[in-house]
Coordinates of C-alpha atoms in Angstrom, one line a residue:
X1 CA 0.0 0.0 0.0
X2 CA 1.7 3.4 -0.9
X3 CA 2.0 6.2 0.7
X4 CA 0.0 8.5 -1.3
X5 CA -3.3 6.2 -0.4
X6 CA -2.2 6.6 3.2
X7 CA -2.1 10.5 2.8
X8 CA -5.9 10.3 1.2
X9 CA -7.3 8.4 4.6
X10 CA -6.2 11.3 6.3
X11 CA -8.9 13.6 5.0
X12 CA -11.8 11.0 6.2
X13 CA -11.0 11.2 10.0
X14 CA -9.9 14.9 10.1
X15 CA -12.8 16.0 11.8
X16 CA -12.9 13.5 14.3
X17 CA -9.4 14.0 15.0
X18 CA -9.9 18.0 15.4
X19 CA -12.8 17.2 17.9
X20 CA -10.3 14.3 19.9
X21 CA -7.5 17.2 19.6
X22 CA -10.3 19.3 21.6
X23 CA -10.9 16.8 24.3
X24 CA -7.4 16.4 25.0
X25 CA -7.0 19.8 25.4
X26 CA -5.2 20.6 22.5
X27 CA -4.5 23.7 20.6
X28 CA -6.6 24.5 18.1
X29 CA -6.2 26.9 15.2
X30 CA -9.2 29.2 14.1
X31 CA -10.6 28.7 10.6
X32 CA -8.6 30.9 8.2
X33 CA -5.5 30.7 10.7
X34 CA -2.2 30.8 9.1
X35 CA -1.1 27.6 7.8
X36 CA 0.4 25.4 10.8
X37 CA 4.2 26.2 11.9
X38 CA 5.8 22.9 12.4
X39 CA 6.5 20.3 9.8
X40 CA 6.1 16.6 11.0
X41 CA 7.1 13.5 9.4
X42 CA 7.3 9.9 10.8
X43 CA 7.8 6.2 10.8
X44 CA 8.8 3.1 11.9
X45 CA 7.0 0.4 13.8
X46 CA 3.6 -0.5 14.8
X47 CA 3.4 2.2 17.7
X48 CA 3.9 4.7 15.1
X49 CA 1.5 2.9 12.5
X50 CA -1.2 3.5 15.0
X51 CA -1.7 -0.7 15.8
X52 CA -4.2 -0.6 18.6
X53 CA -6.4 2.3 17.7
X54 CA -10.2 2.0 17.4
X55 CA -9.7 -2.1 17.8
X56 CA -9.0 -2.0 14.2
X57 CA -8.0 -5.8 12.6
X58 CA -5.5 -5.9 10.0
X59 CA -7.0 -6.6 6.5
X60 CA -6.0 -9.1 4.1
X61 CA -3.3 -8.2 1.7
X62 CA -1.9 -5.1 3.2
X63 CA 2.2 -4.6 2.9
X64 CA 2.0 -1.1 4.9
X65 CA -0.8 -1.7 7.9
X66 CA -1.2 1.5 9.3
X67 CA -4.6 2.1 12.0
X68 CA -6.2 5.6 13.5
X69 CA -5.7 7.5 14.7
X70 CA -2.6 6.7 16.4
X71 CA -0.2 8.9 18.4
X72 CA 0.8 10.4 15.1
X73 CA -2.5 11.5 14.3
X74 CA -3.2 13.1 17.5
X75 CA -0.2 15.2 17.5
X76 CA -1.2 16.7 14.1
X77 CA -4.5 17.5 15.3
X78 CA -3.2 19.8 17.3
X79 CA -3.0 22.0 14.3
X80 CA 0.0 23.2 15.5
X81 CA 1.5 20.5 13.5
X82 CA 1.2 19.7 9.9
X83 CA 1.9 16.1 9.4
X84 CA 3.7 15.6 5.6
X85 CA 3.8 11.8 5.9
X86 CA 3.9 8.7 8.2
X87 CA 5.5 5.7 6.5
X88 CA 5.1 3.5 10.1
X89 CA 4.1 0.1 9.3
X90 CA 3.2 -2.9 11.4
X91 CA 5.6 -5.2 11.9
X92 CA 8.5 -3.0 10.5
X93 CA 12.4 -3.9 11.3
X94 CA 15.1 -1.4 10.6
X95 CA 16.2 -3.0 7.2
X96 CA 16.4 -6.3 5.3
X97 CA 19.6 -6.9 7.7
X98 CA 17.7 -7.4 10.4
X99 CA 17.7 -11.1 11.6
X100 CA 14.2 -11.3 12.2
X101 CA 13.0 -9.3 8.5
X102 CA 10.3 -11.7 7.0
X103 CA 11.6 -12.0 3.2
X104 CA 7.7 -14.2 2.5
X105 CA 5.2 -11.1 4.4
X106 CA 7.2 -7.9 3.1
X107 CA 6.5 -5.3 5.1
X108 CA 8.4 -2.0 3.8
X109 CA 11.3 -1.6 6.4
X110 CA 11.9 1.5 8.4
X111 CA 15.4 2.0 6.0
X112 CA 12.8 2.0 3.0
X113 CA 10.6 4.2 4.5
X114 CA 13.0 6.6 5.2
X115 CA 13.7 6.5 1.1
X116 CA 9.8 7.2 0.9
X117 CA 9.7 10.1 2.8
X118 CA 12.9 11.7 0.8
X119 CA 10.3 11.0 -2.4
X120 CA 7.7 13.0 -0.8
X121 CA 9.6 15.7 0.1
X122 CA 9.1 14.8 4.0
X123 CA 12.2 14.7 4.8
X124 CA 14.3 17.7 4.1
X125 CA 15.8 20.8 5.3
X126 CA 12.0 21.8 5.9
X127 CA 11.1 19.4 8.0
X128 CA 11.1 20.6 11.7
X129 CA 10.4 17.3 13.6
X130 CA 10.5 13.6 13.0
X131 CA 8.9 10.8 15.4
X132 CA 9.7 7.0 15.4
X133 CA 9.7 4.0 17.1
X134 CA 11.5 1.1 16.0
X135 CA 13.6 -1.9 17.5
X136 CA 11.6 -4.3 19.1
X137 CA 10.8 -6.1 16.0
X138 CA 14.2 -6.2 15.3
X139 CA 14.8 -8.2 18.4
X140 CA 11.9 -10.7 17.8
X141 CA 9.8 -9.0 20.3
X142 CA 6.2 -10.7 19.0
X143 CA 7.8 -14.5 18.9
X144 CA 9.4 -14.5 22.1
X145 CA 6.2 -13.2 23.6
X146 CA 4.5 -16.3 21.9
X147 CA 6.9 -18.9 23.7
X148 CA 6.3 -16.6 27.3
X149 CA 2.7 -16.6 27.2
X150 CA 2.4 -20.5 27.2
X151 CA 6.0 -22.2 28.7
X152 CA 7.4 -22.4 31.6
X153 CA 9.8 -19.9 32.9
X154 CA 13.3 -21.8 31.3
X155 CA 12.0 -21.3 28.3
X156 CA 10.7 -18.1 28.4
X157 CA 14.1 -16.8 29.7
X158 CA 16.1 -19.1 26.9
X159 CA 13.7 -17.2 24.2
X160 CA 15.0 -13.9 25.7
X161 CA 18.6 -14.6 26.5
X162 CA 18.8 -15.5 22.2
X163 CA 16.8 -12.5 21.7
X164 CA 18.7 -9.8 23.8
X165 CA 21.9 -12.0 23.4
X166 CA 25.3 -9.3 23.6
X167 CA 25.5 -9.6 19.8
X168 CA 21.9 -8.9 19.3
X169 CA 21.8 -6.1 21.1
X170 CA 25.2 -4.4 19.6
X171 CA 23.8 -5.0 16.6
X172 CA 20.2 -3.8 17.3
X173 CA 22.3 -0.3 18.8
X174 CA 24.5 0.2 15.6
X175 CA 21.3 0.2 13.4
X176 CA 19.5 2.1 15.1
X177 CA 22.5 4.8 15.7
X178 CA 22.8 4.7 11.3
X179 CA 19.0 5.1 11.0
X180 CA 19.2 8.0 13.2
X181 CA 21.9 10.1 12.1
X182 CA 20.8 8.9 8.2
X183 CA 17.5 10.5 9.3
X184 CA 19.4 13.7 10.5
X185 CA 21.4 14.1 6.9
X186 CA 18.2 14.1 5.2
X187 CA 16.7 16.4 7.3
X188 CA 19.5 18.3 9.0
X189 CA 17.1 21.3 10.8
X190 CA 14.5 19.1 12.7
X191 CA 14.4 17.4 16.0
X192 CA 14.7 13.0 16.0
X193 CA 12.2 12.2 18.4
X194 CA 12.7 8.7 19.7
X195 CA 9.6 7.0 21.6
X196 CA 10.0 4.2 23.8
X197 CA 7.9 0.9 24.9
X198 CA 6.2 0.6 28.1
X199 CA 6.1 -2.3 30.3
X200 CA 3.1 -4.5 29.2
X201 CA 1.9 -6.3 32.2
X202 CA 1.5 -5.4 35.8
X203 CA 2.7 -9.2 37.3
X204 CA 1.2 -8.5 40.8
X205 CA -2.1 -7.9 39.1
X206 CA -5.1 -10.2 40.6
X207 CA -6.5 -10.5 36.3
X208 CA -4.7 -13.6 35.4
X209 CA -3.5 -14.0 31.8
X210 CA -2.3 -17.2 30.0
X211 CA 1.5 -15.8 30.8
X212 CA 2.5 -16.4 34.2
X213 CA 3.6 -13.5 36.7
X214 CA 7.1 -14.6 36.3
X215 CA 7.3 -15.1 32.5
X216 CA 5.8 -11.5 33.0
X217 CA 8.2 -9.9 34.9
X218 CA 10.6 -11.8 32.2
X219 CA 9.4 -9.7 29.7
X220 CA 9.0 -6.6 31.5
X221 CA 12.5 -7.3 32.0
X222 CA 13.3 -7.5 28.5
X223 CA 11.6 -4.3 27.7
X224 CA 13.5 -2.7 30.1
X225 CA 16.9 -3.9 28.6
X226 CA 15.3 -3.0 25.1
X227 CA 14.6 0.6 26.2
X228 CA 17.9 1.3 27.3
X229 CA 19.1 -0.3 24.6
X230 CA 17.4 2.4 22.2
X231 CA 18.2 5.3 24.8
X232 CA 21.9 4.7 24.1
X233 CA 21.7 4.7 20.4
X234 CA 20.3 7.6 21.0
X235 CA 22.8 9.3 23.2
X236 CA 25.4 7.7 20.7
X237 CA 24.4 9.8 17.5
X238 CA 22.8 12.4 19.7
X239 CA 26.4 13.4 20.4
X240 CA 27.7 13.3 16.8
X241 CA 28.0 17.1 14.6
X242 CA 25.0 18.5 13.7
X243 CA 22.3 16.0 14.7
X244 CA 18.9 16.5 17.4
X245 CA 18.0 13.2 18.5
X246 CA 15.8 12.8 21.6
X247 CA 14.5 9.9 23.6
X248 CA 11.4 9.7 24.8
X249 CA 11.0 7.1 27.8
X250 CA 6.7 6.2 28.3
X251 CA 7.1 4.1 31.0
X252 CA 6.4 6.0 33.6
X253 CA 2.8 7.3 31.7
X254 CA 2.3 4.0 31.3
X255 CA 2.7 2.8 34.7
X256 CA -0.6 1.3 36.4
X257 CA -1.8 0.7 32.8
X258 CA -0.4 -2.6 31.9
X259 CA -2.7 -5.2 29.9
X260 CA -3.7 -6.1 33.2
X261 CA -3.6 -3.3 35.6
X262 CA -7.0 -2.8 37.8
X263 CA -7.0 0.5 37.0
X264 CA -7.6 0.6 33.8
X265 CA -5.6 -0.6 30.7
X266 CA -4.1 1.7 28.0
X267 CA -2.8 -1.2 25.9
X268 CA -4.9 -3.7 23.8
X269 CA -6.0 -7.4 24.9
X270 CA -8.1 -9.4 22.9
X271 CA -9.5 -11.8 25.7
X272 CA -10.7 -14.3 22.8
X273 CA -8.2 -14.0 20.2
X274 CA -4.2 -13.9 22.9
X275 CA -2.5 -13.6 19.0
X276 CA -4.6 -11.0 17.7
X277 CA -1.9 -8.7 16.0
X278 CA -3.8 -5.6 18.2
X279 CA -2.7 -7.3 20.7
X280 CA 0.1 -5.2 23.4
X281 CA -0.6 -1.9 21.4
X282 CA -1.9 1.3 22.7
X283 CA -5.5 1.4 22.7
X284 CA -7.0 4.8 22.3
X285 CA -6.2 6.2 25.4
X286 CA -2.6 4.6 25.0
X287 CA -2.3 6.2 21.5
X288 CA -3.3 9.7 23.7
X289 CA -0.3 8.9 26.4
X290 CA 2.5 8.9 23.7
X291 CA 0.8 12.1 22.0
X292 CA 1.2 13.6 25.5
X293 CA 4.8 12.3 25.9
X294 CA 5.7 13.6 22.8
X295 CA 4.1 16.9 22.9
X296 CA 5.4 17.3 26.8
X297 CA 8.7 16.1 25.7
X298 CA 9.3 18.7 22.3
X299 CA 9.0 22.7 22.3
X300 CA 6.9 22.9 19.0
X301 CA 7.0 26.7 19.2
X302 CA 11.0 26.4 19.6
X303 CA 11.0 23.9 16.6
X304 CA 8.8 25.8 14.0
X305 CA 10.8 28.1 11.6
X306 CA 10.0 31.7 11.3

């Protein structure tokens, strides 16, 4: 699915957005406003594709998944932002060098979306800021939660010692550090920012799940190590010439919102369907947390050109 049909959805939720922009407090811009100061671009993985929103289900045949409206959407309802593209797609690994990239279900990596957005003119010197997660794909996230949620706890922590072995994470750390400054080239005046993951399940939680409590502290674990993981790329090409690169930690948001927090979830469960691809996504009011991180997190007035 291109691009350019992605761009056309936008148009049919637009109003809705505007009104969820409202609700959340938002910004708006009067009718007849100047256009809006800060150009936006993004991409990578499902969090950035929108997975989770409006319980959407992936259709058949779709290369590029994309559901809203995600974080992306929100912060471009702001109207203080005017979102040129978002190449995000579910499922998405850094580039065909990932171990984990599925040659047989293509799904355009993030290093060909990043070629995208250069043909639509989204990234250049123009653009002011760029938002992207990316990373946990690349580490096999979605399989090793598979083996977790029905094993026993040697094999959930043999799934994640291969996943986050020292070479898997060295390598996850120099891709991500050459996606970001290759980002920063093509776009050399805006800000990277970099969104994390939040812990998925709250293990002391009296809602039981087919994963045990220690298989889920195994995996809260692991997206601990993954985090940090991403947060030091970061730092990495943050302190190269001429780049902006930011990370974003949501944890903390996120906290007491787990797939099975009492309090009330932010992240998707099917409790039917445990391998729905929704699944361990921000739901709507997830989707709202990270357009709160990111908006708390970035000075759009500082970013936007004069």
């Amino acid at each position: 699915m291109g691009n350019a049909s992605v761009r056309r959805r936008h148009s049919a939720f637009a109003a809705g957005l505007a009104t969820l922009a409202m609700a959340l407090g938002f910004t708006s811009v009067p009718a007849g406003a100047a256009p809006p100061e800060v150009d936006y671009a993004a991409l990578g993985d499902s969090y950035t594709a929108g997975t989770g929103a409006k319980d959407a289900v992936r259709p058949p045949g779709v290369d590029c998944w994309q559901s809203h409206p995600g974080y992306v959407d929100i912060v471009a309802a702001t109207l203080r932002a005017n979102l040129l593209d978002n190449a995000a797609c579910h499922g998405a690994v850094l580039s065909k060098r990932s171990p984990t990239y599925d040659q047989v279900l293509y799904t355009p990596t993030v290093q060909e979306q990043i070629r995208s957005l250069v043909k639509e003119r989204a990234l250049s010197q123009k653009t002011d800021l760029i938002s992207m997660t990316a990373g946990a794909n690349d580490l096999g996230f979605s399989r090793v939660l598979g083996v977790c949620a029905f094993s026993d706890e040697a094999t959930c922590r043999a799934a994640l010692a291969q996943a986050e072995s020292p070479t898997a994470l060295a390598f996850l750390t120099a891709s991500l550090v050459q996606t970001y400054t290759t980002i920063q080239v093509l776009a050399p005046n805006a800000k990277v920012a970099v969104l994390g993951y939040p812990l998925l399940f709250d293990p002391d939680s009296p809602i039981a799940l087919p994963i045990s409590s220690a298989n889920q502290r195994l995996m809260n674990g692991a997206t601990v190590t993954l985090n940090a993981t991403i947060a030091r790329a970061v730092r990495i090409a943050d302190a190269l010439p001429r780049t902006d690169v930011q990370y974003i930690d949501v944890t903390a948001a996120f906290t007491g919102h787990a797939v099975n927090s009492v309090t009330g979830s932010w992240l998707q469960l099917s409790p039917t369907n445990f391998a729905a691809d929704y699944n361990f996504h921000p739901n709507d009011a997830g989707h709202q947390a990270y357009a709160t991180a990111l908006l708390a997190s970035v000075n759009l007035k500082q970013l936007a050109r004069p």
